[in-house]
Structures are given as structure tokens and as C-alpha cells.
Amino acid sequence: MGYQQGMLIKDGMGGMIAAADAFQIFGLDEQKLAQFRKATKQLDKFIPEECSEQMRGLADALEISYDEILLWNTLADVMMTQHCTNFLAFGDATADGKVIHGANLEFGSDIVTNRMMTNNGKMVWLVVYEPDVGHKFAMVTPVPMMVWGSFGVNDVGLTASLTQLPAKDDTLDGMPTFMLLRKVIQYADTVPSALKIVQETPRVWGASMMFADGKTNQGEVIECSATQYAVREPVDGKLVATNRMADKQLYEAMEKGTLSDDFEKARCLFLIFCCGH
């Protein structure tokens, strides 16, 4: 699958193939790049073999090193950024009672970074996977050198999306966050089975994963750090997940104090904006 993916994207990649391109976009120096490369080596130990094999195929097709593909696929974890939002509505909250599951995609705090990273959206792909094991699934990937996506749906109607969260117990001894989301979308049949995969898999740091089942019109959010988690239920058929922990107990234990007061104020404004619309 990786080699096929590489051949499909090769002509449209332009110059944005080397991992250093991402660091130029984010304004990071060579010293930071070296530190991140070292971190990716640690994360590589926890990547499922099927994903590693796919990344090797990608590297072969694009004629670049595995290390370059590895860094692209673990960049979100080694940079430890907090971006994206998700929402869910069903039952009385929608016109026909069916599930509406939405998500946005962010890379940075400013629109310039987001546009550069996705080449004004041209780099964003909807990729359909048909693996030998697990479910067939489709995921939206922000950069086509990645073997994971930010959100997706599988062939039994389970949807999944992710937003990253700050957490005090971050580690490099776990599965990269977005590959964990892919594991869910490839192997889970229901919302409970999706939650179980997240709970039982070694995690790297903070994430909020939203799952919905189109067959049963159900959905839940699991907010987690590397060592703790909390599950949130919908209220009146609605559920929202931002890039901050909403579970009060988990927030107090894992997030409070990790970011500035200015960020807290921005979060409050965002929630007001969401509620107002």
C-alpha cells in the first residue's frame, strides 16, 4: 500500500518531500531538527509493523530515506502541538436523527502556517485503504507522505477524529498519536471497541478522540494523557471536543498549568463562539 501511495502522490508533491521542508515552514533550526530526529527513533519502536512496512514502501516510491518518512509521520508527536476541534450531533440535535460528525484540521496558530503546510489545501488527500487485515477505511491525511489521517470512516460505519491536548506526562514510549487513531479506524467495530483500543494501547501524550457509530447513532469522546483517561458522553445528542481537556478531574491532574493564561482566555473565546453558532 505504501508503494502504491508513493507512486500516486509522486508527481504532485513538488519540492515538499524532505522532512526539512516542514521545519522551514515552522521556523525551526538545525539543532531542533536533530533533536526531533532522535525522538522519532524512539517512537519508531512502537509503530505497528504494518505501518512501518507502508512507510518503507512510501520511501521507496518517493526515492527518499525511511528516516524522512518516519519524521513526517511522527512530527505531530515530537513537536507536541495542540490543534484541531471536533463535534458530534445526533438524535434530536439533527434534522433526521442521524449522526453528524465534523472535524477541522489545524497545524499552527496562524493561517499562514496552515496554508503553507497543506499548500492551500492541495496537499490534503482523502485516502482509501484496503488492508489485508482489519476493515477497509478512508482517512483524510493533511500531507500525503503520512500513513495516518486526522479523521476517517471505516466500512462498518464507525467514524473517528482526533485533536491533540497538552498533558504533563508526555513520553516517547508509546504509539504515535495519529497512528493510534488509524489503529482504531482499521480494527474497531463499535464505539466501545474503539475506546478499548485507546485505553489498552501505550500512548505518547495528550489526545481527545471522538468516535461515532452510524449504525446505532451513538458517539463518545475519550480524553487521555499517556497514563490517564476520561470518557465523556453526549449531552442532549451533542458533543464538542476542543484542544483542551473538558473533563475537570483530568484537566486538574494532567493539563492545568501547562499553557499560559492567554491560551486559557483564547479557549474561552472559542467556546463562546461555538456556542453562539
PDB file of N, CA and C in Angstrom, residues 58-142:
ATOM      1  N   LEU A  58       6.493   3.752   0.910  1.00  0.00           N
ATOM      2  CA  LEU A  58       6.424   5.171   0.552  1.00  0.00           C
ATOM      3  C   LEU A  58       7.810   5.724   0.232  1.00  0.00           C
ATOM      4  N   ALA A  59       8.773   5.405   1.091  1.00  0.00           N
ATOM      5  CA  ALA A  59      10.135   5.891   0.894  1.00  0.00           C
ATOM      6  C   ALA A  59      10.720   5.372  -0.420  1.00  0.00           C
ATOM      7  N   ASP A  60      10.485   4.107  -0.718  1.00  0.00           N
ATOM      8  CA  ASP A  60      10.999   3.527  -1.966  1.00  0.00           C
ATOM      9  C   ASP A  60      10.394   4.223  -3.180  1.00  0.00           C
ATOM     10  N   ALA A  61       9.093   4.438  -3.144  1.00  0.00           N
ATOM     11  CA  ALA A  61       8.419   5.061  -4.289  1.00  0.00           C
ATOM     12  C   ALA A  61       8.870   6.503  -4.495  1.00  0.00           C
ATOM     13  N   LEU A  62       9.082   7.240  -3.392  1.00  0.00           N
ATOM     14  CA  LEU A  62       9.472   8.649  -3.476  1.00  0.00           C
ATOM     15  C   LEU A  62      10.982   8.828  -3.590  1.00  0.00           C
ATOM     16  N   GLU A  63      11.709   7.693  -3.475  1.00  0.00           N
ATOM     17  CA  GLU A  63      13.169   7.704  -3.587  1.00  0.00           C
ATOM     18  C   GLU A  63      13.816   8.610  -2.543  1.00  0.00           C
ATOM     19  N   ILE A  64      13.344   8.471  -1.308  1.00  0.00           N
ATOM     20  CA  ILE A  64      13.938   9.173  -0.171  1.00  0.00           C
ATOM     21  C   ILE A  64      14.146   8.155   0.943  1.00  0.00           C
ATOM     22  N   SER A  65      14.775   8.564   2.019  1.00  0.00           N
ATOM     23  CA  SER A  65      15.087   7.623   3.092  1.00  0.00           C
ATOM     24  C   SER A  65      13.869   7.347   3.971  1.00  0.00           C
ATOM     25  N   TYR A  66      13.909   6.198   4.631  1.00  0.00           N
ATOM     26  CA  TYR A  66      12.866   5.857   5.601  1.00  0.00           C
ATOM     27  C   TYR A  66      12.819   6.886   6.718  1.00  0.00           C
ATOM     28  N   ASP A  67      13.985   7.396   7.117  1.00  0.00           N
ATOM     29  CA  ASP A  67      14.034   8.378   8.208  1.00  0.00           C
ATOM     30  C   ASP A  67      13.246   9.637   7.876  1.00  0.00           C
ATOM     31  N   GLU A  68      13.244  10.042   6.601  1.00  0.00           N
ATOM     32  CA  GLU A  68      12.472  11.226   6.211  1.00  0.00           C
ATOM     33  C   GLU A  68      10.971  10.960   6.363  1.00  0.00           C
ATOM     34  N   ILE A  69      10.537   9.805   5.898  1.00  0.00           N
ATOM     35  CA  ILE A  69       9.125   9.435   6.025  1.00  0.00           C
ATOM     36  C   ILE A  69       8.744   9.275   7.496  1.00  0.00           C
ATOM     37  N   LEU A  70       9.645   8.679   8.276  1.00  0.00           N
ATOM     38  CA  LEU A  70       9.389   8.497   9.702  1.00  0.00           C
ATOM     39  C   LEU A  70       9.175   9.836  10.389  1.00  0.00           C
ATOM     40  N   LEU A  71      10.003  10.816  10.077  1.00  0.00           N
ATOM     41  CA  LEU A  71       9.873  12.107  10.733  1.00  0.00           C
ATOM     42  C   LEU A  71       8.561  12.791  10.355  1.00  0.00           C
ATOM     43  N   TRP A  72       8.178  12.734   9.089  1.00  0.00           N
ATOM     44  CA  TRP A  72       6.893  13.297   8.679  1.00  0.00           C
ATOM     45  C   TRP A  72       5.747  12.661   9.465  1.00  0.00           C
ATOM     46  N   ASN A  73       5.836  11.334   9.677  1.00  0.00           N
ATOM     47  CA  ASN A  73       4.730  10.612  10.304  1.00  0.00           C
ATOM     48  C   ASN A  73       4.696  10.730  11.820  1.00  0.00           C
ATOM     49  N   THR A  74       5.757  11.248  12.426  1.00  0.00           N
ATOM     50  CA  THR A  74       5.790  11.418  13.881  1.00  0.00           C
ATOM     51  C   THR A  74       5.961  12.881  14.280  1.00  0.00           C
ATOM     52  N   LEU A  75       5.941  13.773  13.309  1.00  0.00           N
ATOM     53  CA  LEU A  75       6.192  15.193  13.561  1.00  0.00           C
ATOM     54  C   LEU A  75       5.231  15.768  14.589  1.00  0.00           C
ATOM     55  N   ALA A  76       3.949  15.400  14.488  1.00  0.00           N
ATOM     56  CA  ALA A  76       2.943  15.948  15.403  1.00  0.00           C
ATOM     57  C   ALA A  76       3.232  15.561  16.848  1.00  0.00           C
ATOM     58  N   ASP A  77       3.803  14.375  17.056  1.00  0.00           N
ATOM     59  CA  ASP A  77       4.077  13.915  18.409  1.00  0.00           C
ATOM     60  C   ASP A  77       5.347  14.525  18.983  1.00  0.00           C
ATOM     61  N   VAL A  78       6.401  14.637  18.174  1.00  0.00           N
ATOM     62  CA  VAL A  78       7.646  15.182  18.721  1.00  0.00           C
ATOM     63  C   VAL A  78       7.559  16.694  18.910  1.00  0.00           C
ATOM     64  N   MET A  79       6.718  17.371  18.112  1.00  0.00           N
ATOM     65  CA  MET A  79       6.521  18.809  18.305  1.00  0.00           C
ATOM     66  C   MET A  79       5.548  19.088  19.445  1.00  0.00           C
ATOM     67  N   MET A  80       4.670  18.134  19.726  1.00  0.00           N
ATOM     68  CA  MET A  80       3.693  18.254  20.812  1.00  0.00           C
ATOM     69  C   MET A  80       2.904  19.554  20.726  1.00  0.00           C
ATOM     70  N   THR A  81       2.150  19.673  19.663  1.00  0.00           N
ATOM     71  CA  THR A  81       1.302  20.838  19.454  1.00  0.00           C
ATOM     72  C   THR A  81      -0.138  20.520  19.860  1.00  0.00           C
ATOM     73  N   GLN A  82      -0.927  21.572  20.069  1.00  0.00           N
ATOM     74  CA  GLN A  82      -2.328  21.369  20.454  1.00  0.00           C
ATOM     75  C   GLN A  82      -3.218  22.065  19.421  1.00  0.00           C
ATOM     76  N   HIS A  83      -3.788  21.280  18.542  1.00  0.00           N
ATOM     77  CA  HIS A  83      -4.592  21.855  17.473  1.00  0.00           C
ATOM     78  C   HIS A  83      -5.819  20.994  17.176  1.00  0.00           C
ATOM     79  N   CYS A  84      -6.723  21.536  16.378  1.00  0.00           N
ATOM     80  CA  CYS A  84      -7.923  20.884  15.851  1.00  0.00           C
ATOM     81  C   CYS A  84      -9.093  20.898  16.845  1.00  0.00           C
ATOM     82  N   THR A  85     -10.297  20.748  16.309  1.00  0.00           N
ATOM     83  CA  THR A  85     -11.522  20.646  17.103  1.00  0.00           C
ATOM     84  C   THR A  85     -12.457  19.646  16.433  1.00  0.00           C
ATOM     85  N   ASN A  86     -13.388  19.078  17.188  1.00  0.00           N
ATOM     86  CA  ASN A  86     -14.328  18.098  16.658  1.00  0.00           C
ATOM     87  C   ASN A  86     -15.708  18.306  17.286  1.00  0.00           C
ATOM     88  N   PHE A  87     -16.741  17.901  16.566  1.00  0.00           N
ATOM     89  CA  PHE A  87     -18.083  17.964  17.142  1.00  0.00           C
ATOM     90  C   PHE A  87     -18.912  16.782  16.661  1.00  0.00           C
ATOM     91  N   LEU A  88     -19.960  16.508  17.405  1.00  0.00           N
ATOM     92  CA  LEU A  88     -20.822  15.369  17.115  1.00  0.00           C
ATOM     93  C   LEU A  88     -22.252  15.734  17.474  1.00  0.00           C
ATOM     94  N   ALA A  89     -23.185  15.346  16.620  1.00  0.00           N
ATOM     95  CA  ALA A  89     -24.602  15.592  16.902  1.00  0.00           C
ATOM     96  C   ALA A  89     -25.435  14.445  16.344  1.00  0.00           C
ATOM     97  N   PHE A  90     -26.491  14.082  17.061  1.00  0.00           N
ATOM     98  CA  PHE A  90     -27.390  13.031  16.587  1.00  0.00           C
ATOM     99  C   PHE A  90     -28.693  13.119  17.377  1.00  0.00           C
ATOM    100  N   GLY A  91     -29.648  12.259  17.048  1.00  0.00           N
ATOM    101  CA  GLY A  91     -30.930  12.264  17.761  1.00  0.00           C
ATOM    102  C   GLY A  91     -31.687  13.565  17.522  1.00  0.00           C
ATOM    103  N   ASP A  92     -32.202  14.158  18.590  1.00  0.00           N
ATOM    104  CA  ASP A  92     -32.980  15.386  18.483  1.00  0.00           C
ATOM    105  C   ASP A  92     -32.134  16.571  18.020  1.00  0.00           C
ATOM    106  N   ALA A  93     -30.810  16.429  18.059  1.00  0.00           N
ATOM    107  CA  ALA A  93     -29.926  17.535  17.668  1.00  0.00           C
ATOM    108  C   ALA A  93     -29.734  17.638  16.162  1.00  0.00           C
ATOM    109  N   THR A  94     -30.232  16.647  15.399  1.00  0.00           N
ATOM    110  CA  THR A  94     -30.123  16.707  13.940  1.00  0.00           C
ATOM    111  C   THR A  94     -31.500  16.562  13.306  1.00  0.00           C
ATOM    112  N   ALA A  95     -31.615  16.976  12.066  1.00  0.00           N
ATOM    113  CA  ALA A  95     -32.919  17.010  11.394  1.00  0.00           C
ATOM    114  C   ALA A  95     -33.539  15.622  11.247  1.00  0.00           C
ATOM    115  N   ASP A  96     -32.696  14.603  10.932  1.00  0.00           N
ATOM    116  CA  ASP A  96     -33.235  13.264  10.717  1.00  0.00           C
ATOM    117  C   ASP A  96     -32.822  12.278  11.808  1.00  0.00           C
ATOM    118  N   GLY A  97     -32.168  12.793  12.846  1.00  0.00           N
ATOM    119  CA  GLY A  97     -31.747  11.930  13.943  1.00  0.00           C
ATOM    120  C   GLY A  97     -30.438  11.205  13.719  1.00  0.00           C
ATOM    121  N   LYS A  98     -29.922  11.245  12.498  1.00  0.00           N
ATOM    122  CA  LYS A  98     -28.687  10.532  12.185  1.00  0.00           C
ATOM    123  C   LYS A  98     -27.461  11.324  12.643  1.00  0.00           C
ATOM    124  N   VAL A  99     -26.345  10.616  12.714  1.00  0.00           N
ATOM    125  CA  VAL A  99     -25.107  11.201  13.216  1.00  0.00           C
ATOM    126  C   VAL A  99     -24.511  12.198  12.233  1.00  0.00           C
ATOM    127  N   ILE A 100     -24.105  13.341  12.751  1.00  0.00           N
ATOM    128  CA  ILE A 100     -23.255  14.279  12.022  1.00  0.00           C
ATOM    129  C   ILE A 100     -21.964  14.407  12.831  1.00  0.00           C
ATOM    130  N   HIS A 101     -20.858  14.040  12.245  1.00  0.00           N
ATOM    131  CA  HIS A 101     -19.557  14.063  12.916  1.00  0.00           C
ATOM    132  C   HIS A 101     -18.638  14.965  12.097  1.00  0.00           C
ATOM    133  N   GLY A 102     -18.215  16.074  12.695  1.00  0.00           N
ATOM    134  CA  GLY A 102     -17.391  17.043  11.974  1.00  0.00           C
ATOM    135  C   GLY A 102     -16.057  17.269  12.656  1.00  0.00           C
ATOM    136  N   ALA A 103     -15.067  17.651  11.855  1.00  0.00           N
ATOM    137  CA  ALA A 103     -13.734  17.918  12.394  1.00  0.00           C
ATOM    138  C   ALA A 103     -13.037  18.946  11.524  1.00  0.00           C
ATOM    139  N   ASN A 104     -12.158  19.742  12.155  1.00  0.00           N
ATOM    140  CA  ASN A 104     -11.336  20.648  11.368  1.00  0.00           C
ATOM    141  C   ASN A 104      -9.878  20.238  11.490  1.00  0.00           C
ATOM    142  N   LEU A 105      -9.033  20.810  10.657  1.00  0.00           N
ATOM    143  CA  LEU A 105      -7.621  20.443  10.605  1.00  0.00           C
ATOM    144  C   LEU A 105      -6.778  21.690  10.756  1.00  0.00           C
ATOM    145  N   GLU A 106      -5.937  21.714  11.787  1.00  0.00           N
ATOM    146  CA  GLU A 106      -5.041  22.848  12.025  1.00  0.00           C
ATOM    147  C   GLU A 106      -3.624  22.343  12.254  1.00  0.00           C
ATOM    148  N   PHE A 107      -2.648  23.111  11.782  1.00  0.00           N
ATOM    149  CA  PHE A 107      -1.247  22.793  12.044  1.00  0.00           C
ATOM    150  C   PHE A 107      -0.598  23.801  12.973  1.00  0.00           C
ATOM    151  N   GLY A 108      -1.032  25.019  12.910  1.00  0.00           N
ATOM    152  CA  GLY A 108      -0.386  26.064  13.702  1.00  0.00           C
ATOM    153  C   GLY A 108      -1.393  27.070  14.173  1.00  0.00           C
ATOM    154  N   SER A 109      -0.880  28.074  14.864  1.00  0.00           N
ATOM    155  CA  SER A 109      -1.763  29.077  15.452  1.00  0.00           C
ATOM    156  C   SER A 109      -2.118  30.193  14.472  1.00  0.00           C
ATOM    157  N   ASP A 110      -1.531  30.168  13.281  1.00  0.00           N
ATOM    158  CA  ASP A 110      -1.828  31.226  12.323  1.00  0.00           C
ATOM    159  C   ASP A 110      -2.185  30.620  10.977  1.00  0.00           C
ATOM    160  N   ILE A 111      -2.932  31.373  10.197  1.00  0.00           N
ATOM    161  CA  ILE A 111      -3.430  30.882   8.922  1.00  0.00           C
ATOM    162  C   ILE A 111      -2.317  30.669   7.904  1.00  0.00           C
ATOM    163  N   VAL A 112      -1.217  31.423   8.033  1.00  0.00           N
ATOM    164  CA  VAL A 112      -0.094  31.271   7.098  1.00  0.00           C
ATOM    165  C   VAL A 112       0.511  29.885   7.211  1.00  0.00           C
ATOM    166  N   THR A 113       0.761  29.435   8.459  1.00  0.00           N
ATOM    167  CA  THR A 113       1.336  28.105   8.668  1.00  0.00           C
ATOM    168  C   THR A 113       0.410  27.032   8.128  1.00  0.00           C
ATOM    169  N   ASN A 114      -0.880  27.149   8.394  1.00  0.00           N
ATOM    170  CA  ASN A 114      -1.832  26.154   7.908  1.00  0.00           C
ATOM    171  C   ASN A 114      -1.850  26.090   6.388  1.00  0.00           C
ATOM    172  N   ARG A 115      -1.823  27.239   5.752  1.00  0.00           N
ATOM    173  CA  ARG A 115      -1.851  27.264   4.284  1.00  0.00           C
ATOM    174  C   ARG A 115      -0.568  26.704   3.685  1.00  0.00           C
ATOM    175  N   MET A 116       0.576  27.041   4.302  1.00  0.00           N
ATOM    176  CA  MET A 116       1.849  26.554   3.790  1.00  0.00           C
ATOM    177  C   MET A 116       1.950  25.041   3.937  1.00  0.00           C
ATOM    178  N   MET A 117       1.526  24.537   5.109  1.00  0.00           N
ATOM    179  CA  MET A 117       1.662  23.110   5.383  1.00  0.00           C
ATOM    180  C   MET A 117       0.826  22.272   4.435  1.00  0.00           C
ATOM    181  N   THR A 118      -0.338  22.760   4.074  1.00  0.00           N
ATOM    182  CA  THR A 118      -1.220  21.999   3.186  1.00  0.00           C
ATOM    183  C   THR A 118      -1.189  22.509   1.752  1.00  0.00           C
ATOM    184  N   ASN A 119      -0.311  23.492   1.474  1.00  0.00           N
ATOM    185  CA  ASN A 119      -0.247  24.088   0.141  1.00  0.00           C
ATOM    186  C   ASN A 119      -1.638  24.571  -0.280  1.00  0.00           C
ATOM    187  N   ASN A 120      -2.248  25.398   0.603  1.00  0.00           N
ATOM    188  CA  ASN A 120      -3.600  25.918   0.384  1.00  0.00           C
ATOM    189  C   ASN A 120      -4.617  24.807   0.133  1.00  0.00           C
ATOM    190  N   GLY A 121      -4.420  23.699   0.822  1.00  0.00           N
ATOM    191  CA  GLY A 121      -5.369  22.598   0.721  1.00  0.00           C
ATOM    192  C   GLY A 121      -5.037  21.571  -0.332  1.00  0.00           C
ATOM    193  N   LYS A 122      -4.090  21.864  -1.205  1.00  0.00           N
ATOM    194  CA  LYS A 122      -3.766  20.936  -2.291  1.00  0.00           C
ATOM    195  C   LYS A 122      -3.067  19.681  -1.800  1.00  0.00           C
ATOM    196  N   MET A 123      -2.443  19.752  -0.605  1.00  0.00           N
ATOM    197  CA  MET A 123      -1.756  18.592  -0.059  1.00  0.00           C
ATOM    198  C   MET A 123      -2.696  17.660   0.706  1.00  0.00           C
ATOM    199  N   VAL A 124      -3.890  18.116   1.009  1.00  0.00           N
ATOM    200  CA  VAL A 124      -4.820  17.302   1.783  1.00  0.00           C
ATOM    201  C   VAL A 124      -5.457  16.250   0.881  1.00  0.00           C
ATOM    202  N   TRP A 125      -5.345  15.007   1.298  1.00  0.00           N
ATOM    203  CA  TRP A 125      -5.853  13.898   0.488  1.00  0.00           C
ATOM    204  C   TRP A 125      -6.891  13.092   1.254  1.00  0.00           C
ATOM    205  N   LEU A 126      -7.872  12.574   0.532  1.00  0.00           N
ATOM    206  CA  LEU A 126      -8.749  11.538   1.061  1.00  0.00           C
ATOM    207  C   LEU A 126      -8.211  10.214   0.535  1.00  0.00           C
ATOM    208  N   VAL A 127      -7.697   9.392   1.433  1.00  0.00           N
ATOM    209  CA  VAL A 127      -7.047   8.144   1.046  1.00  0.00           C
ATOM    210  C   VAL A 127      -7.927   6.969   1.444  1.00  0.00           C
ATOM    211  N   VAL A 128      -8.173   6.067   0.511  1.00  0.00           N
ATOM    212  CA  VAL A 128      -8.958   4.859   0.759  1.00  0.00           C
ATOM    213  C   VAL A 128      -8.000   3.673   0.862  1.00  0.00           C
ATOM    214  N   TYR A 129      -8.020   3.003   2.006  1.00  0.00           N
ATOM    215  CA  TYR A 129      -7.133   1.866   2.261  1.00  0.00           C
ATOM    216  C   TYR A 129      -7.927   0.555   2.230  1.00  0.00           C
ATOM    217  N   GLU A 130      -7.334  -0.461   1.643  1.00  0.00           N
ATOM    218  CA  GLU A 130      -7.896  -1.805   1.655  1.00  0.00           C
ATOM    219  C   GLU A 130      -6.829  -2.772   2.154  1.00  0.00           C
ATOM    220  N   PRO A 131      -6.570  -2.778   3.462  1.00  0.00           N
ATOM    221  CA  PRO A 131      -5.504  -3.630   4.012  1.00  0.00           C
ATOM    222  C   PRO A 131      -5.889  -5.104   3.998  1.00  0.00           C
ATOM    223  N   ASP A 132      -4.887  -5.956   4.153  1.00  0.00           N
ATOM    224  CA  ASP A 132      -5.127  -7.400   4.187  1.00  0.00           C
ATOM    225  C   ASP A 132      -5.839  -7.833   5.459  1.00  0.00           C
ATOM    226  N   VAL A 133      -5.655  -7.072   6.532  1.00  0.00           N
ATOM    227  CA  VAL A 133      -6.307  -7.389   7.810  1.00  0.00           C
ATOM    228  C   VAL A 133      -7.072  -6.167   8.294  1.00  0.00           C
ATOM    229  N   GLY A 134      -8.133  -6.422   9.060  1.00  0.00           N
ATOM    230  CA  GLY A 134      -8.921  -5.306   9.565  1.00  0.00           C
ATOM    231  C   GLY A 134      -9.921  -4.805   8.536  1.00  0.00           C
ATOM    232  N   HIS A 135     -10.480  -3.632   8.813  1.00  0.00           N
ATOM    233  CA  HIS A 135     -11.505  -3.055   7.955  1.00  0.00           C
ATOM    234  C   HIS A 135     -10.904  -2.239   6.813  1.00  0.00           C
ATOM    235  N   LYS A 136     -11.638  -2.133   5.746  1.00  0.00           N
ATOM    236  CA  LYS A 136     -11.344  -1.112   4.748  1.00  0.00           C
ATOM    237  C   LYS A 136     -11.739   0.234   5.362  1.00  0.00           C
ATOM    238  N   PHE A 137     -10.978   1.255   5.040  1.00  0.00           N
ATOM    239  CA  PHE A 137     -11.282   2.539   5.657  1.00  0.00           C
ATOM    240  C   PHE A 137     -10.775   3.682   4.789  1.00  0.00           C
ATOM    241  N   ALA A 138     -11.324   4.858   5.032  1.00  0.00           N
ATOM    242  CA  ALA A 138     -10.891   6.077   4.349  1.00  0.00           C
ATOM    243  C   ALA A 138     -10.503   7.098   5.398  1.00  0.00           C
ATOM    244  N   MET A 139      -9.391   7.798   5.164  1.00  0.00           N
ATOM    245  CA  MET A 139      -8.935   8.818   6.106  1.00  0.00           C
ATOM    246  C   MET A 139      -8.507  10.061   5.343  1.00  0.00           C
ATOM    247  N   VAL A 140      -8.719  11.216   5.963  1.00  0.00           N
ATOM    248  CA  VAL A 140      -8.220  12.473   5.423  1.00  0.00           C
ATOM    249  C   VAL A 140      -6.835  12.710   6.008  1.00  0.00           C
ATOM    250  N   THR A 141      -5.835  12.777   5.141  1.00  0.00           N
ATOM    251  CA  THR A 141      -4.466  12.987   5.590  1.00  0.00           C
ATOM    252  C   THR A 141      -4.003  14.373   5.166  1.00  0.00           C
ATOM    253  N   PRO A 142      -3.395  15.139   6.081  1.00  0.00           N
ATOM    254  CA  PRO A 142      -3.042  16.530   5.785  1.00  0.00           C
ATOM    255  C   PRO A 142      -1.857  16.681   4.844  1.00  0.00           C
TER     256      PRO A 142
END
